[in-house]
Coordinates of C-alpha atoms and ligand atoms in Angstrom, one line a residue:
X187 CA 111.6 198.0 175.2
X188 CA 108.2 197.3 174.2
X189 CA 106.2 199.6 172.1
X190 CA 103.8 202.0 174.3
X191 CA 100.7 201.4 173.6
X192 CA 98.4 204.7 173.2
X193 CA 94.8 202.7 173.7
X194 CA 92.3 203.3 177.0
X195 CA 93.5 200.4 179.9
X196 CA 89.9 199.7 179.1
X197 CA 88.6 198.7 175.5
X198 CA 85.4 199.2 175.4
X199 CA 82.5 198.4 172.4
X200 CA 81.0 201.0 170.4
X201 CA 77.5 201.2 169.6
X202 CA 75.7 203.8 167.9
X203 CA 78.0 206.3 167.5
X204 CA 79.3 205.8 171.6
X205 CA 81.8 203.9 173.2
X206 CA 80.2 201.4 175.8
X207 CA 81.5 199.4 178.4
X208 CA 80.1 195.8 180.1
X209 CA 80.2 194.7 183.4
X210 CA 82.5 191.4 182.1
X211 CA 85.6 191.5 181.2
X212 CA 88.9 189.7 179.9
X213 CA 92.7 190.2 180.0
X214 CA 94.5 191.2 176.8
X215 CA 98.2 190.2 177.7
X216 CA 101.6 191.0 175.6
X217 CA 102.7 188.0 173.3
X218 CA 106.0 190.0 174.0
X219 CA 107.0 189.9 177.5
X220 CA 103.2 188.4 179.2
X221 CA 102.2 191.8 180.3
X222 CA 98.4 193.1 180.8
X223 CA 98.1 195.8 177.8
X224 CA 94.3 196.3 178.6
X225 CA 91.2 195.1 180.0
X226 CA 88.8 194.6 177.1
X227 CA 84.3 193.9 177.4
X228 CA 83.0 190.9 176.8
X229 CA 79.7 191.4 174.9
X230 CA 76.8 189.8 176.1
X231 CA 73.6 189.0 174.2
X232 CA 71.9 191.9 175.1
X233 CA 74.8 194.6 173.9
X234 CA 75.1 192.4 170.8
X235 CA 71.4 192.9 170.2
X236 CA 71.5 196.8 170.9
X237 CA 75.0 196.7 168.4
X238 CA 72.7 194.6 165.4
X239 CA 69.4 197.4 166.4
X240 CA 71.9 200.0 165.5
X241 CA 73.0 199.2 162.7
X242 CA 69.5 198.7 161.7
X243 CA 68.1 201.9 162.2
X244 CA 71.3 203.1 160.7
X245 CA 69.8 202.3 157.3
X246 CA 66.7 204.6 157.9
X247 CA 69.1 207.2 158.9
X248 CA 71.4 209.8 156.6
X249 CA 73.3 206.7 156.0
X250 CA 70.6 205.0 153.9
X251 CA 69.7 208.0 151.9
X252 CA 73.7 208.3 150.7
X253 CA 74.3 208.6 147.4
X254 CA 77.9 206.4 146.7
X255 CA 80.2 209.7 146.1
X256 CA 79.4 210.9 149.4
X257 CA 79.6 208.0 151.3
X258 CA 83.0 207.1 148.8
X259 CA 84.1 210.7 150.4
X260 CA 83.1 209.1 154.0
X261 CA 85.5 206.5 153.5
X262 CA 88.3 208.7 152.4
X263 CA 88.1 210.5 155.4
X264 CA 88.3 207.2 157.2
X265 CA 91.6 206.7 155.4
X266 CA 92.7 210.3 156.4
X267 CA 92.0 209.6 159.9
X268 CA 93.5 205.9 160.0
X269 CA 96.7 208.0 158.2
X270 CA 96.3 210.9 160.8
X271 CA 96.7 208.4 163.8
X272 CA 99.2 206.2 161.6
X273 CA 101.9 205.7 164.3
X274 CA 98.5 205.0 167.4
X275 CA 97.6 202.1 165.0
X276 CA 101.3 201.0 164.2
X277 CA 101.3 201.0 168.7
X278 CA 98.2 199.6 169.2
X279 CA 99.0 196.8 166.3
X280 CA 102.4 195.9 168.0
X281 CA 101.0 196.0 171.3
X282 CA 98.5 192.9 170.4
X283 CA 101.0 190.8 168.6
X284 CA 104.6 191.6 169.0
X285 CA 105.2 191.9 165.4
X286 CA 108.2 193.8 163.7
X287 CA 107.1 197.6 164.0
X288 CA 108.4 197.9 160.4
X289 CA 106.1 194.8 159.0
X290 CA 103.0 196.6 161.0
X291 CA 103.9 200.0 159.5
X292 CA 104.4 198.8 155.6
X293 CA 101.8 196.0 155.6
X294 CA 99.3 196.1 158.7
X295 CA 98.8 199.9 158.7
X296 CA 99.4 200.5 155.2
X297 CA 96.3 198.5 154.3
X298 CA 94.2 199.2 156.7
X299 CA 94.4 202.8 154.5
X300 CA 94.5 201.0 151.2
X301 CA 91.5 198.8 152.2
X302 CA 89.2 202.0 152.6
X303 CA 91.1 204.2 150.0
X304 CA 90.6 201.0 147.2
X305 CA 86.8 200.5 147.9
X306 CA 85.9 204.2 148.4
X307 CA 87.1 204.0 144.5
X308 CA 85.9 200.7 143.4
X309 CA 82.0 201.6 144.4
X310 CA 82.5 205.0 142.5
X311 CA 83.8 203.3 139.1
X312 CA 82.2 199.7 139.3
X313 CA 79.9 199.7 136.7
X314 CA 77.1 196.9 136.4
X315 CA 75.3 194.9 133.4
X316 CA 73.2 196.0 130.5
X317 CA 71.9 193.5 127.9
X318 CA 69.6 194.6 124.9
X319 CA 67.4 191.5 124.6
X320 CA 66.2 190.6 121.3
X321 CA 61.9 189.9 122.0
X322 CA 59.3 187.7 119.8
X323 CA 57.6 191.1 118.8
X324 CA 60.9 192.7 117.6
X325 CA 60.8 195.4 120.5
X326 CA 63.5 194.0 121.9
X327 CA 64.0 194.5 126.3
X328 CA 66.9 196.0 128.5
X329 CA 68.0 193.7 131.1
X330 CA 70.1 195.7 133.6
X331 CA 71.9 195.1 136.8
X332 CA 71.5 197.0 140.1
X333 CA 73.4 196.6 143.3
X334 CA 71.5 197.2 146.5
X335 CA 73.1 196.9 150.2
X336 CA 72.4 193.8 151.7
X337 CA 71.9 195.2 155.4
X338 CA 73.4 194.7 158.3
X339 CA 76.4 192.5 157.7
X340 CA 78.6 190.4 160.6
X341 CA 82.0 191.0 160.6
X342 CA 84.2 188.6 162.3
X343 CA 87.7 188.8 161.8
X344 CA 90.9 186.9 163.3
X345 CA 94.3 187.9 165.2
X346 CA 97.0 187.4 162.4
X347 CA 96.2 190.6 160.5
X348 CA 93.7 192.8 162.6
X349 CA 93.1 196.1 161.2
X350 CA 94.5 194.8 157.4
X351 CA 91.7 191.8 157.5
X352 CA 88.9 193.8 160.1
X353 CA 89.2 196.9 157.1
X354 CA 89.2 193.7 154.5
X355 CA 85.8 193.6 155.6
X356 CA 84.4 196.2 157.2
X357 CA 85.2 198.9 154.2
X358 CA 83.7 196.9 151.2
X359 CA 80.8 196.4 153.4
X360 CA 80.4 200.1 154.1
X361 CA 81.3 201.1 150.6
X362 CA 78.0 199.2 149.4
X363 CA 75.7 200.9 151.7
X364 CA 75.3 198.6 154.4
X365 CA 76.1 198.8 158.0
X366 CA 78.0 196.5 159.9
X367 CA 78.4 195.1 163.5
X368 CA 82.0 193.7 163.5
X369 CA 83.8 191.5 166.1
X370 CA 87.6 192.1 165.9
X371 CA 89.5 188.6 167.9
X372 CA 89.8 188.9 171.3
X373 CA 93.1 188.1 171.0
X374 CA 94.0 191.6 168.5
X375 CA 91.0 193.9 170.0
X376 CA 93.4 197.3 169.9
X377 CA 93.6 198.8 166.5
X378 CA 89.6 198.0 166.0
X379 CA 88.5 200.1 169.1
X380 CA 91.0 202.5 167.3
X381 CA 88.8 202.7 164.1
X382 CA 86.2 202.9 165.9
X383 CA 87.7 206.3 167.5
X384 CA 88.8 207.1 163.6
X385 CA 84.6 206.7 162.4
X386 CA 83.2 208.9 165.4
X387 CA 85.8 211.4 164.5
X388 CA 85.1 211.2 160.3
X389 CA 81.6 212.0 161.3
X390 CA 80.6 208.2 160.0
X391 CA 76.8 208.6 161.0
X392 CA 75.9 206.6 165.0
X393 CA 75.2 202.8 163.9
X394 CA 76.7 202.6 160.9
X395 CA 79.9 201.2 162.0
X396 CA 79.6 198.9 165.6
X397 CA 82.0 197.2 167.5
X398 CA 81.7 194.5 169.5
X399 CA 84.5 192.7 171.9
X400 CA 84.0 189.5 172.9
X401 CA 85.0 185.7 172.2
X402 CA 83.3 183.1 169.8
X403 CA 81.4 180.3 171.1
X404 CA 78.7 180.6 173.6
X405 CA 80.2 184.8 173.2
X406 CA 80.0 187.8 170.9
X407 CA 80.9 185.5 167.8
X408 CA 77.9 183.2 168.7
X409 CA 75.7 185.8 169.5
X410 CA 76.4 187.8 166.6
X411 CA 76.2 185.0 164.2
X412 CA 73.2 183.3 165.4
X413 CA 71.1 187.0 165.4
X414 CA 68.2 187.4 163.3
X415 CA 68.9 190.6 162.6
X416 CA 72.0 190.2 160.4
X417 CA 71.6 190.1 156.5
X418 CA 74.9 188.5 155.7
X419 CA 77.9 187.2 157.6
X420 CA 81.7 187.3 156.5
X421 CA 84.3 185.2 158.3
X422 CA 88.4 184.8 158.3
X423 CA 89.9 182.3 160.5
X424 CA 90.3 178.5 161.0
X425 CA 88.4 175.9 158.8
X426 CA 86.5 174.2 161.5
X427 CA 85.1 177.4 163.3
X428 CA 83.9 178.7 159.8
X429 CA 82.0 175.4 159.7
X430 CA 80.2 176.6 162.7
X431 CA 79.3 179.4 161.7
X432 CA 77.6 178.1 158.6
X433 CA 75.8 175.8 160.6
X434 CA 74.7 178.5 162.9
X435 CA 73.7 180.6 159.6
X436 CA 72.0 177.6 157.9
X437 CA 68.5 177.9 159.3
X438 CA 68.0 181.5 158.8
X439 CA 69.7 181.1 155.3
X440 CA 72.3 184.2 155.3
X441 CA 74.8 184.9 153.0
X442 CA 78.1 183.8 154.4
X443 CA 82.0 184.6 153.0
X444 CA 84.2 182.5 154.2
X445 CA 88.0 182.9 154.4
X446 CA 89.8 180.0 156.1
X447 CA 92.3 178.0 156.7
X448 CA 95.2 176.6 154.6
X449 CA 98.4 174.1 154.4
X450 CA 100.0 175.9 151.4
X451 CA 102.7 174.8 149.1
X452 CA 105.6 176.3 147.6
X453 CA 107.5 174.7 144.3
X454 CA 110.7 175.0 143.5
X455 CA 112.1 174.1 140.2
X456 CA 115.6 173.4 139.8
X457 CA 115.2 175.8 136.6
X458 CA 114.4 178.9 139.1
X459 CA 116.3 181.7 140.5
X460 CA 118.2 180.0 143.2
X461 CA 118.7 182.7 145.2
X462 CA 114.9 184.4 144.9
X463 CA 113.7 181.2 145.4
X464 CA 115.3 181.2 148.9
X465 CA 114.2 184.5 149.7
X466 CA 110.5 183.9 148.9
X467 CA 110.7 180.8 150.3
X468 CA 112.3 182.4 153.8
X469 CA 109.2 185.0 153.5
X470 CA 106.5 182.5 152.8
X471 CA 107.7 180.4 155.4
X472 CA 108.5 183.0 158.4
X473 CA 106.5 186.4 157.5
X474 CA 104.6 187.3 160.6
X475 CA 105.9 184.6 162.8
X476 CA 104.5 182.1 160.1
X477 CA 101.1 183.0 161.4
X478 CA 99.6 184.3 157.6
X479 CA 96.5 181.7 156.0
X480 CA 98.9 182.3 152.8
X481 CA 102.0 181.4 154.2
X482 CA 104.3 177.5 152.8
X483 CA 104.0 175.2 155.2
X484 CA 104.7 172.6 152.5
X485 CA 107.8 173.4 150.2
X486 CA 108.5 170.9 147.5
X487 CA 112.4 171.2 145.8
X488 CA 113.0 169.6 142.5
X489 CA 115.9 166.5 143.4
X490 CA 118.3 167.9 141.2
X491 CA 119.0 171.5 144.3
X492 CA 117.3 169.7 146.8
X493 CA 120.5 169.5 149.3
X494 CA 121.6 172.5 148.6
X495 CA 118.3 174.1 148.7
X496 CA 117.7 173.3 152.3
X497 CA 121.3 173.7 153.7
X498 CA 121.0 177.5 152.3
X499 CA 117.1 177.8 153.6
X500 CA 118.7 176.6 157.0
X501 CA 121.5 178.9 157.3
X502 CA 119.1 181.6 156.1
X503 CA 117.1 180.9 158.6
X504 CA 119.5 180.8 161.5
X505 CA 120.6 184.3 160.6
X506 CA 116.9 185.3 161.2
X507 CA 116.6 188.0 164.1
X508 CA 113.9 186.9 166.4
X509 CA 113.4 189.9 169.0
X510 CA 111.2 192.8 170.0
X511 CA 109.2 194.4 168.0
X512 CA 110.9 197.7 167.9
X513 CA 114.8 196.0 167.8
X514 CA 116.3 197.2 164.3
X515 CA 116.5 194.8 161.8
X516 CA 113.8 192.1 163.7
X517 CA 112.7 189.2 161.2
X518 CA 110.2 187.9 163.6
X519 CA 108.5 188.4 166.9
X520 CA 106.3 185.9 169.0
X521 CA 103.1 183.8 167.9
X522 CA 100.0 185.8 169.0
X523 CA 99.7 184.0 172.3
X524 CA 101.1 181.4 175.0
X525 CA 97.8 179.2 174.1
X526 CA 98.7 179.3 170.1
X527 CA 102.8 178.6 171.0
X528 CA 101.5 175.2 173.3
X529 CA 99.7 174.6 169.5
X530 CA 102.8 175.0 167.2
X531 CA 105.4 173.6 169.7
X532 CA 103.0 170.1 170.2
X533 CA 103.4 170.0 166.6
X534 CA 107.3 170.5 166.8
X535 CA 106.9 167.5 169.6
X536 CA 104.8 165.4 166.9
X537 CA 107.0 166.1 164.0
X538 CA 109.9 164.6 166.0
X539 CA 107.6 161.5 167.0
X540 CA 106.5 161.3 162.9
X541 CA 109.9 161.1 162.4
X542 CA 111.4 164.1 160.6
X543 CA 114.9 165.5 160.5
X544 CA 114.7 168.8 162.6
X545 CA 117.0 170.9 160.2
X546 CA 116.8 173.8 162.4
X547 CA 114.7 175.0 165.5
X548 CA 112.1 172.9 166.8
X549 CA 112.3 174.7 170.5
X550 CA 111.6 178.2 172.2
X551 CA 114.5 180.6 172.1
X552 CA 116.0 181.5 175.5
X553 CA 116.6 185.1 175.5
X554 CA 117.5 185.2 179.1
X555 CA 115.4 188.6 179.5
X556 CA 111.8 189.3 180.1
X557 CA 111.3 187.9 176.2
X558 CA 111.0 184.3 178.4
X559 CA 107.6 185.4 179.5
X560 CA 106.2 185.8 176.0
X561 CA 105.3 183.4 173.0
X562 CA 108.4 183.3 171.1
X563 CA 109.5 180.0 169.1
X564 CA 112.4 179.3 167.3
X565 CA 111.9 179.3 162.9
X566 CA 112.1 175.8 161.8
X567 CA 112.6 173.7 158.9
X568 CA 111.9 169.8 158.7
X569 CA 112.6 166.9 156.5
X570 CA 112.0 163.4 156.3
X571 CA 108.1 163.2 156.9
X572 CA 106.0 161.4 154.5
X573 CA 103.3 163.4 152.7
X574 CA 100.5 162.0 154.7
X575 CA 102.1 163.2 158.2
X576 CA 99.7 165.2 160.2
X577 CA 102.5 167.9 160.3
X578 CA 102.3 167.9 156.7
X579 CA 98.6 167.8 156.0
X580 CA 97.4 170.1 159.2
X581 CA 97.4 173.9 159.4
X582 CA 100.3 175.0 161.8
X583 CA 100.0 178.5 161.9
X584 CA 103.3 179.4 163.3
X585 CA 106.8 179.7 161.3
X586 CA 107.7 176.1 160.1
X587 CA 107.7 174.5 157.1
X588 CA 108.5 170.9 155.8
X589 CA 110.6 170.8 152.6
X590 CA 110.8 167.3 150.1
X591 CA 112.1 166.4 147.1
X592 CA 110.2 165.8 144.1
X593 CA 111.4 164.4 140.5
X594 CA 108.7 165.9 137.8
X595 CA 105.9 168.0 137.4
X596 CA 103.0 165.1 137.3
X597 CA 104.0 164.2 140.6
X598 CA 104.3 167.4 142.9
X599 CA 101.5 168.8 141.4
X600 CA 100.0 165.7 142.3
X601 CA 101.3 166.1 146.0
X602 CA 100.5 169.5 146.6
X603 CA 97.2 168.9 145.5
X604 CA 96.7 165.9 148.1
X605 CA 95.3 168.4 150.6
X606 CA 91.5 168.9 152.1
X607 CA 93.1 172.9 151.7
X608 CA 93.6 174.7 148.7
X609 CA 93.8 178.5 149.4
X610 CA 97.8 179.6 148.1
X611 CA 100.9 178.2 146.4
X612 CA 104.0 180.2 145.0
X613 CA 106.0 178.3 142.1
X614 CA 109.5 179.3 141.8
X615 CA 110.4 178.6 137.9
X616 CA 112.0 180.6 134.9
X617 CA 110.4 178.3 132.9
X618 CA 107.4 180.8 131.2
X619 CA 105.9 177.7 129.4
X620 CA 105.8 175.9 132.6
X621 CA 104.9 178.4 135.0
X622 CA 101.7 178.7 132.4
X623 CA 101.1 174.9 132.3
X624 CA 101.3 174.4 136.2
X625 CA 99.7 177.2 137.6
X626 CA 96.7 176.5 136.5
X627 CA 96.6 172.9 137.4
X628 CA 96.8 173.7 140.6
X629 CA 93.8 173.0 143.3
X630 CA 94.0 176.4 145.0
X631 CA 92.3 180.3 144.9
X632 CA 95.5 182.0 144.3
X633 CA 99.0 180.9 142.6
X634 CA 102.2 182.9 143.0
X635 CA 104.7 182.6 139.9
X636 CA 108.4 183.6 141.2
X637 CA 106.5 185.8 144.1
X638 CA 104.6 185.7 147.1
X639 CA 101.9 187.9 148.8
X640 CA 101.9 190.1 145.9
X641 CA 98.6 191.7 146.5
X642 CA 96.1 193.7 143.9
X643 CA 92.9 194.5 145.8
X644 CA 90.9 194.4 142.5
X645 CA 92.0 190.3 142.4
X646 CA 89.5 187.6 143.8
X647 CA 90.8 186.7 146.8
X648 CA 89.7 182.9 148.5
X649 CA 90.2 179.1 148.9
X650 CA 88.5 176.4 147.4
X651 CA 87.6 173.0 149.2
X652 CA 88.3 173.6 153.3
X653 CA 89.8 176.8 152.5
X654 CA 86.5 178.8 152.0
X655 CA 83.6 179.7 150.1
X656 CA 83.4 182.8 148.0
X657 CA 85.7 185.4 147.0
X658 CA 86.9 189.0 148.6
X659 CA 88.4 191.7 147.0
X660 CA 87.6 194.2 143.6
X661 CA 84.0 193.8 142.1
X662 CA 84.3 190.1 143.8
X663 CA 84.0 191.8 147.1
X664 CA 81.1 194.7 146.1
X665 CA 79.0 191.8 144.5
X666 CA 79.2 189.8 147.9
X667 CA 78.4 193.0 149.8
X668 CA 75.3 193.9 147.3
X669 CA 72.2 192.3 146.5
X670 CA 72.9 191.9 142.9
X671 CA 69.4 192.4 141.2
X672 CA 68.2 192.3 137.0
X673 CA 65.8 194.8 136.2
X674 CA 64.1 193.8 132.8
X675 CA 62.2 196.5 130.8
X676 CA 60.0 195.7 127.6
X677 CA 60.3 198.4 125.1
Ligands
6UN250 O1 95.9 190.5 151.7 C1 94.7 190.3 151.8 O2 93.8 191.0 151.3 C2 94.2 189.2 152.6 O3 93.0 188.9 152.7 C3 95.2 188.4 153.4 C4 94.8 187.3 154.1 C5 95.7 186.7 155.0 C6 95.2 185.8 155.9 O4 95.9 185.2 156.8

């Protein structure tokens, strides 16, 4: 049975303050079982513009006038009305992407509410800089730091994580005093229209939060991103569609955030816990149908465990449950879409034409019920590929990784850092003095020691090289969402 889904049949944008619909529109279908869940608007030009002259006059309104307590107290009650409607958003989040219910309830849901909750507190305790500067005539000057809103800011945000990556955005943005016109993917449009029910309700004033439906190029994404209206413009998804988007940006010079793609490693000592190593290898490798820019596409296993390393990983991975979202004990539902599965399973046809050693999987599971109609694939492992296979150097995006062996730490530090990525790795060691000496040799934003996806919202939060530009989260996120500006005063 597949979760019921508690949204309109028709998602619709909302623009100051009022849900709108557009004569265009597009199908949003069930990963699950291929069903229609809803008709969602396409935005044209025009409703984009009306969405970015909202949020202008926004500013002028109540909005602009709020002093940070209050509009920290408007996104608490943001958070009470995302936590009011908790199981709506858990429906409307399982509906889009056929993910466990229990992963959408502790992780989707759960920081969609800790997204608002963390930022509502961050803008009331983040302090800024003060510098008593020493002068020729001995008066001396005070150099201090104010943050102002930068605007409007451009949300666009991608299917793997809706509401945790949309909120990612959209409440840091808020929490600085700007207003934002936000494109959810058109793949995950649900639990955004949801929010957008959550703002109206919370009594967020009309235009400060706008939503827009829509696809990228030559769409809402292009529109949005190309409008001379926006002050600033922050991105998740894949590496060559963020490139786009700076391009677009480039000529009207706007400040762009950019979280992208990844082809992450995981390192496994022989000296780690054998057994957590496993684990954390399974949930780097399958969480969310392997469809997370963090998750181990790569895994490298010191020689000395290497056999026994993968025949464990593959009998783990066998005994994963692949099934509805709502079965007990699921592992893993479908990849978001039929047109993503035809992605990952050409790369399960290339890996077999690069030569690897299919350990497991490889194929679609036959399930013999209405499940055939969605976008399942089976978890797989490979072996066998050398380093500079495409199905070891391109993003997958789906649940698949390829393990090797490697003899010493010059090397696969060396190996994992042969990448045009560099946004995660987890290193599985008990080694203190090691885990200290590799971590920070590695070419990538964030390194795991004997964990993975262990988040603290206050961190910085990004890739270096193809894996993005800038950093989200904690004062990271308010100085990207602020114009940061020195005030200097001669005493
Ligand atoms: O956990 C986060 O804050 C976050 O940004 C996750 C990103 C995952 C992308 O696929």
């Amino acid at each position: 049975m597949v979760v019921s889904i508690k949204v309109a049949k028709q998602l619709q944008h909302f623009i100051a303050g009022e849900f709108i619909a557009s004569e265009k529109t597009f199908k949003n279908i069930s990963p699950v079982d291929g069903t229609l869940i809803a008709d969602v608007c396409e935005a044209d030009a025009a409703t984009v513009d009306a969405a970015v002259k909202a949020a202008q006059a926004a500013l002028k309104g109540p909005w602009g006038k709020m002093g940070v307590q209050e509009r920290a107290a408007v996104l608490h009650k943001i958070a009470d009305g995302i936590q009011a409607r908790f199981e709506d958003f858990v429906a409307a989040e399982v509906a889009d992407t056929g993910r466990p219910l229990q992963q959408a309830r502790t992780l989707d849901i759960a920081r969609g509410i800790a997204n608002f909750r963390t930022f509502a507190d961050l803008a009331k305790t983040a302090n800024t800089d003060l510098f008593q500067s020493d002068t020729a005539d001995g008066a001396g000057a005070l150099n201090y730091t104010v943050r102002k809103p930068l605007g409007v800011v451009g949300i666009i945000s991608p299917w793997n994580l809706p509401l945790l990556l949309f909120t990612w955005k959209v409440a840091p943005a808020l929490a600085c005093g700007n207003t934002v016109v936000a494109k959810p993917s058109e793949e995950s449009p649900s639990s955004a229209t949801l929010l957008a029910e959550v703002m109206r309700d919370a009594g967020v004033p009309p235009g400060v939060f706008n939503l827009i439906h829509g696809f990228g190029g030559n769409s809402a994404g292009e529109f949005l991103t190309k409008h001379p209206g926006i002050d600033a413009l922050t991105f998740t998804g894949e590496s060559k569609t963020g490139s786009t988007i700076m391009k677009a940006v480039a000529d009207g010079m706007k400040e762009v955030s950019f979280e992208l793609g990844g082809k992450n490693a995981a390192v496994v000592f022989a000296d780690a816990d054998f057994d957590a190593a496993v684990a954390g290898v399974m949930r780097s490798s399958f969480t969310n149908s392997g469809q997370v820019c963090l998750c181990s596409e790569r895994v490298y296993v010191e020689r000395a465990i290497f056999p026994r390393f993968v025949a464990v990983l593959k009998e783990k991975t066998e005994a994963l449950k692949v099934g509805y979202p709502d079965e007990a004990n699921v592992d893993m539902g479908p990849l978001i879409s039929h047109g993503h599965r035809d992605k990952v399973l050409s790369y399960y046809k290339l890996a077999e034409q690069e030569g690897a050693t299919v350990v497991t999987g490889g194929a679609v599971p036959i399930f013999g019920d209405i499940r055939d109609a969605g976008a399942y694939v089976q978890p797989t492992i490979w072996t066998g590929l050398p380093d500079h296979a495409r199905c070891v150097t391109e993003e997958i995006f789906g649940p698949v990784c390829h393990v090797a062996p490697f003899d010493s730490e010059e090397e696969v530090i060396a190996r994992v850092n042969d990448s045009d990525y560099g946004l995660a790795c987890a290193l599985w060691t008990t080694n203190l003095a090691r885990a200290h000496r590799v971590a920070p040799k590695i070419d990538a934003g964030l390194v795991w020691v004997n964990t993975w996806y262990l988040r603290d919202l206050r961190t910085p939060f990004g890739g270096v090289k193809q894996s993005g530009l800038g950093r989200e989260g904690g004062r990271y996120s308010l100085d990207f969402y602020s114009e940061v500006v020195n005030i200097c005063i001669k005493l």
